[in-house]
Amino acid sequence: MQTGFLNFYDAVLGATQQRASLLANNIANADTPGFKAMDIPFNNALSAALGDASAGSAAPEYRTNTAVGLDGNDVSLDLERVEAVQNGEQMTAAATFLHQATADMITALRPNPNGS
Amino acid sequence: MPGSDIFSIVGGALDAQNARMGAIASNLANVDSITPPGGVPYRAHEVVFEAAPVDASADETVTADANATPDMGVSVAGTVLSNAAPTQSYDPGSPYADAQGYVTGSNVSQVGQMVDLIDASNSYAASVAVLQQASRIDQQMISSFQVS
């Protein structure tokens, strides 16, 4: 059984983790001829992970705003690193909130917090 | 463990950039190699990467099922030899000089190789940064379970 807030953090962490893999893949392929960078808009990934069918799919999308090099590669290392850091902070924030929420719940479960 | 496949993606990237830097080292070492007349001059090696195909079939990618994760990463597809013309330098005294007194060298562009080396080094550093971040987040996730 999952309570509501655990479900939510599960979705946030799942969405950020999926983005982390894609961003790592973009950085890994920064020098691959013909490679096109992919990403998932966080909103779409989160809505899909929460089971909101109306919010559109969480399929990876190609970036459309980056310059394509002579070898057909359009990865911008700067952009990918910024996105990776942002995504990591989002993941860290979710983990911190989850940690605190779990600690609060365990405190509430104790019979007498001030006693022995 | 969150992001466990990030480690394999980054590992592949580090491997690939390492192979590229090895080729660059070989090219720079051979920049002054000369060839006797009729021999095959040294040609610069260029490492070509290829991406593992990302499975764009949607929907399943969000499920928690680890088997649904699309295949990601990079690998070395192979090495190609540069088609640039080898250098010809006039040195009639050399034992490798041809009838006209020219010595055939390699076709390595020293400046081009240095630029390539800096690019490879940048990409390597970016992958290391991803690795450090993934490791930091993993440690944070582990400490989340330590509720006193």
XYZ file of C-alpha atoms in Angstrom:
264
model
C 0.000 0.000 0.000
C 1.276 3.393 -0.932
C 0.153 6.581 0.701
C -0.336 9.658 -1.454
C 2.866 11.490 -0.808
C 5.027 8.419 -1.350
C 3.300 7.917 -4.676
C 4.121 11.483 -5.642
C 7.794 11.227 -4.763
C 7.947 7.949 -6.643
C 6.686 9.782 -9.727
C 9.079 12.727 -9.298
C 12.087 10.485 -8.757
C 11.083 8.252 -11.677
C 10.720 11.224 -14.014
C 13.999 12.847 -12.965
C 15.822 9.538 -13.205
C 14.554 8.966 -16.709
C 15.705 12.451 -17.684
C 19.084 11.845 -16.010
C 19.635 8.798 -18.235
C 18.694 10.718 -21.370
C 20.933 13.663 -20.453
C 23.828 11.293 -19.695
C 23.203 9.678 -23.068
C 23.287 13.079 -24.799
C 26.587 13.946 -23.130
C 28.025 10.516 -23.953
C 27.127 11.029 -27.613
C 28.440 14.603 -27.851
C 30.933 13.460 -30.505
C 28.861 10.855 -32.330
C 28.250 11.760 -35.985
C 24.573 12.207 -36.796
C 23.394 11.940 -33.180
C 20.424 14.117 -32.228
C 19.976 15.096 -28.588
C 16.814 13.855 -26.873
C 15.006 14.972 -23.762
C 11.626 14.632 -22.071
C 9.832 17.756 -20.861
C 9.686 17.290 -17.086
C 5.986 18.168 -16.916
C 5.094 15.435 -19.400
C 7.251 12.852 -17.663
C 5.768 13.685 -14.253
C 2.156 13.669 -15.486
C 2.675 10.343 -17.224
C 4.320 8.879 -14.123
C 1.351 10.059 -12.043
C -0.947 8.264 -14.466
C -2.514 11.351 -16.036
C -3.407 10.036 -19.485
C -4.561 13.427 -20.803
C -1.201 15.094 -20.283
C 0.428 13.723 -23.424
C 3.046 11.073 -23.747
C 6.368 10.931 -21.982
C 8.273 9.801 -25.039
C 11.713 11.313 -25.556
C 11.615 14.290 -27.909
C 14.364 15.650 -30.100
C 15.711 19.055 -29.188
C 14.680 21.616 -31.767
C 16.580 24.722 -30.718
C 20.205 23.624 -31.002
C 22.587 24.170 -33.909
C 23.476 21.125 -36.010
C 27.188 20.678 -36.676
C 28.832 19.598 -39.917
C 28.759 15.947 -38.819
C 25.009 16.059 -38.169
C 25.404 16.145 -34.398
C 23.336 18.735 -32.531
C 24.419 18.136 -28.911
C 25.279 21.324 -27.031
C 27.504 20.214 -24.148
C 26.792 23.448 -22.236
C 23.029 23.052 -22.495
C 23.161 19.374 -21.529
C 25.321 20.091 -18.493
C 23.018 22.865 -17.304
C 20.005 20.579 -17.746
C 21.795 17.731 -15.964
C 22.623 19.938 -12.988
C 19.042 21.252 -12.811
C 17.665 17.746 -13.048
C 20.063 16.590 -10.341
C 18.932 19.385 -8.021
C 15.314 18.391 -8.652
C 16.183 14.811 -7.753
C 18.050 15.927 -4.633
C 15.135 18.120 -3.574
C 12.659 15.263 -3.998
C 14.926 12.934 -2.031
C 15.266 15.510 0.763
C 11.503 16.044 1.017
C 10.937 12.290 0.930
C 13.489 11.836 3.688
C 11.809 14.475 5.862
C 8.310 13.131 5.185
C 9.398 9.626 6.114
C 11.071 10.859 9.281
C 7.905 12.779 10.240
C 5.771 9.708 9.668
C 8.044 7.574 11.836
C 7.939 10.201 14.566
C 4.136 10.135 14.395
C 4.140 6.347 14.674
C 6.116 6.376 17.925
C 3.871 5.836 20.959
C 5.474 8.543 23.076
C 8.008 10.783 21.371
C 9.034 12.489 24.609
C 9.232 9.368 26.711
C 11.730 6.547 26.699
C 19.447 2.024 -7.025
C 18.498 5.190 -8.866
C 20.151 5.780 -12.172
C 22.176 2.593 -12.229
C 22.218 2.610 -16.023
C 23.759 6.091 -15.976
C 26.941 4.411 -14.827
C 27.052 2.132 -17.857
C 26.300 5.056 -20.192
C 29.089 7.120 -18.639
C 31.430 4.118 -18.647
C 30.894 3.650 -22.370
C 31.486 7.353 -22.969
C 34.755 7.313 -21.011
C 35.884 4.213 -22.920
C 35.080 5.829 -26.247
C 36.825 9.105 -25.449
C 39.801 7.115 -24.172
C 40.058 5.243 -27.483
C 39.901 8.573 -29.275
C 42.684 10.021 -27.139
C 44.758 6.896 -27.799
C 44.397 7.424 -31.546
C 45.345 11.089 -31.146
C 48.439 10.113 -29.146
C 49.432 7.677 -31.903
C 48.890 10.353 -34.555
C 50.944 12.946 -32.696
C 53.715 10.412 -32.069
C 53.867 9.746 -35.808
C 53.650 13.350 -36.957
C 57.303 13.281 -38.048
C 57.410 9.676 -39.295
C 58.891 9.411 -42.763
C 58.543 6.655 -45.327
C 61.022 5.318 -47.888
C 60.027 5.750 -51.563
C 57.330 3.233 -52.481
C 56.359 2.725 -48.828
C 52.976 3.492 -47.306
C 53.100 6.771 -45.358
C 51.492 6.990 -41.902
C 47.916 8.204 -42.148
C 46.086 9.811 -39.246
C 43.635 7.517 -37.437
C 40.218 8.914 -36.646
C 37.963 7.081 -34.203
C 34.280 7.125 -35.167
C 31.580 6.798 -32.515
C 28.126 5.344 -32.852
C 25.112 5.743 -30.603
C 23.144 2.828 -29.265
C 19.694 3.306 -30.788
C 17.260 4.946 -28.387
C 14.004 3.064 -28.474
C 11.545 5.834 -29.282
C 8.486 3.654 -28.741
C 6.796 5.648 -26.027
C 4.641 4.776 -23.025
C 6.725 1.898 -21.684
C 9.615 4.237 -21.008
C 7.949 5.658 -17.910
C 7.069 2.389 -16.257
C 9.153 1.409 -13.288
C 10.054 -1.826 -15.037
C 13.822 -1.829 -15.488
C 13.518 -3.992 -18.609
C 11.629 -1.218 -20.379
C 14.561 1.198 -20.237
C 15.660 1.968 -23.757
C 19.129 0.987 -24.819
C 21.415 3.971 -24.421
C 25.080 4.779 -24.615
C 27.903 5.218 -27.056
C 30.505 2.885 -28.462
C 33.401 2.973 -30.896
C 32.162 2.051 -34.366
C 35.641 1.815 -35.830
C 38.675 3.708 -36.988
C 39.023 5.425 -40.346
C 42.250 6.642 -41.935
C 42.477 10.271 -42.983
C 42.619 10.865 -46.740
C 44.688 14.034 -46.478
C 47.782 14.200 -48.660
C 51.049 13.251 -46.920
C 53.635 15.989 -46.528
C 56.536 16.188 -48.989
C 59.662 17.908 -47.743
C 62.775 18.612 -49.799
C 65.737 16.879 -48.154
C 68.061 15.340 -50.780
C 70.507 14.178 -48.112
C 67.989 11.874 -46.413
C 68.334 8.121 -47.103
C 64.525 8.111 -47.605
C 64.568 10.797 -50.297
C 63.142 9.887 -53.709
C 64.805 10.657 -57.085
C 63.724 14.310 -56.900
C 65.071 14.688 -53.368
C 61.669 14.740 -51.612
C 60.930 12.811 -48.421
C 57.374 11.576 -47.806
C 56.111 12.211 -44.287
C 52.817 11.473 -42.511
C 49.526 13.239 -43.250
C 48.927 14.169 -39.599
C 47.961 17.781 -38.942
C 49.524 18.627 -35.614
C 47.209 21.576 -34.945
C 44.145 19.584 -35.962
C 45.125 16.765 -33.599
C 45.617 19.198 -30.715
C 42.157 20.694 -31.308
C 40.728 17.163 -31.384
C 42.554 16.335 -28.168
C 41.067 19.352 -26.373
C 37.607 18.396 -27.641
C 38.044 14.812 -26.431
C 39.295 16.081 -23.088
C 36.245 18.365 -22.739
C 33.848 15.531 -23.521
C 35.659 13.262 -21.065
C 35.367 15.910 -18.336
C 31.653 16.317 -19.041
C 31.097 12.589 -18.618
C 33.100 12.583 -15.386
C 30.893 15.431 -14.118
C 27.801 13.341 -14.872
C 29.361 10.399 -13.032
C 30.126 12.504 -9.952
C 26.628 13.943 -9.893
C 25.001 10.520 -10.238
C 27.191 9.179 -7.449
C 26.340 12.117 -5.165
C 22.615 11.656 -5.724
C 22.889 7.912 -5.123
C 24.589 8.570 -1.796
C 21.843 11.012 -0.887
C 19.207 8.417 -1.739
C 20.967 5.852 0.429
C 21.077 8.267 3.339
C 17.324 8.802 2.926
C 16.811 5.326 4.268
C 18.735 6.096 7.437
C 15.760 7.349 9.421
C 16.541 7.286 13.102
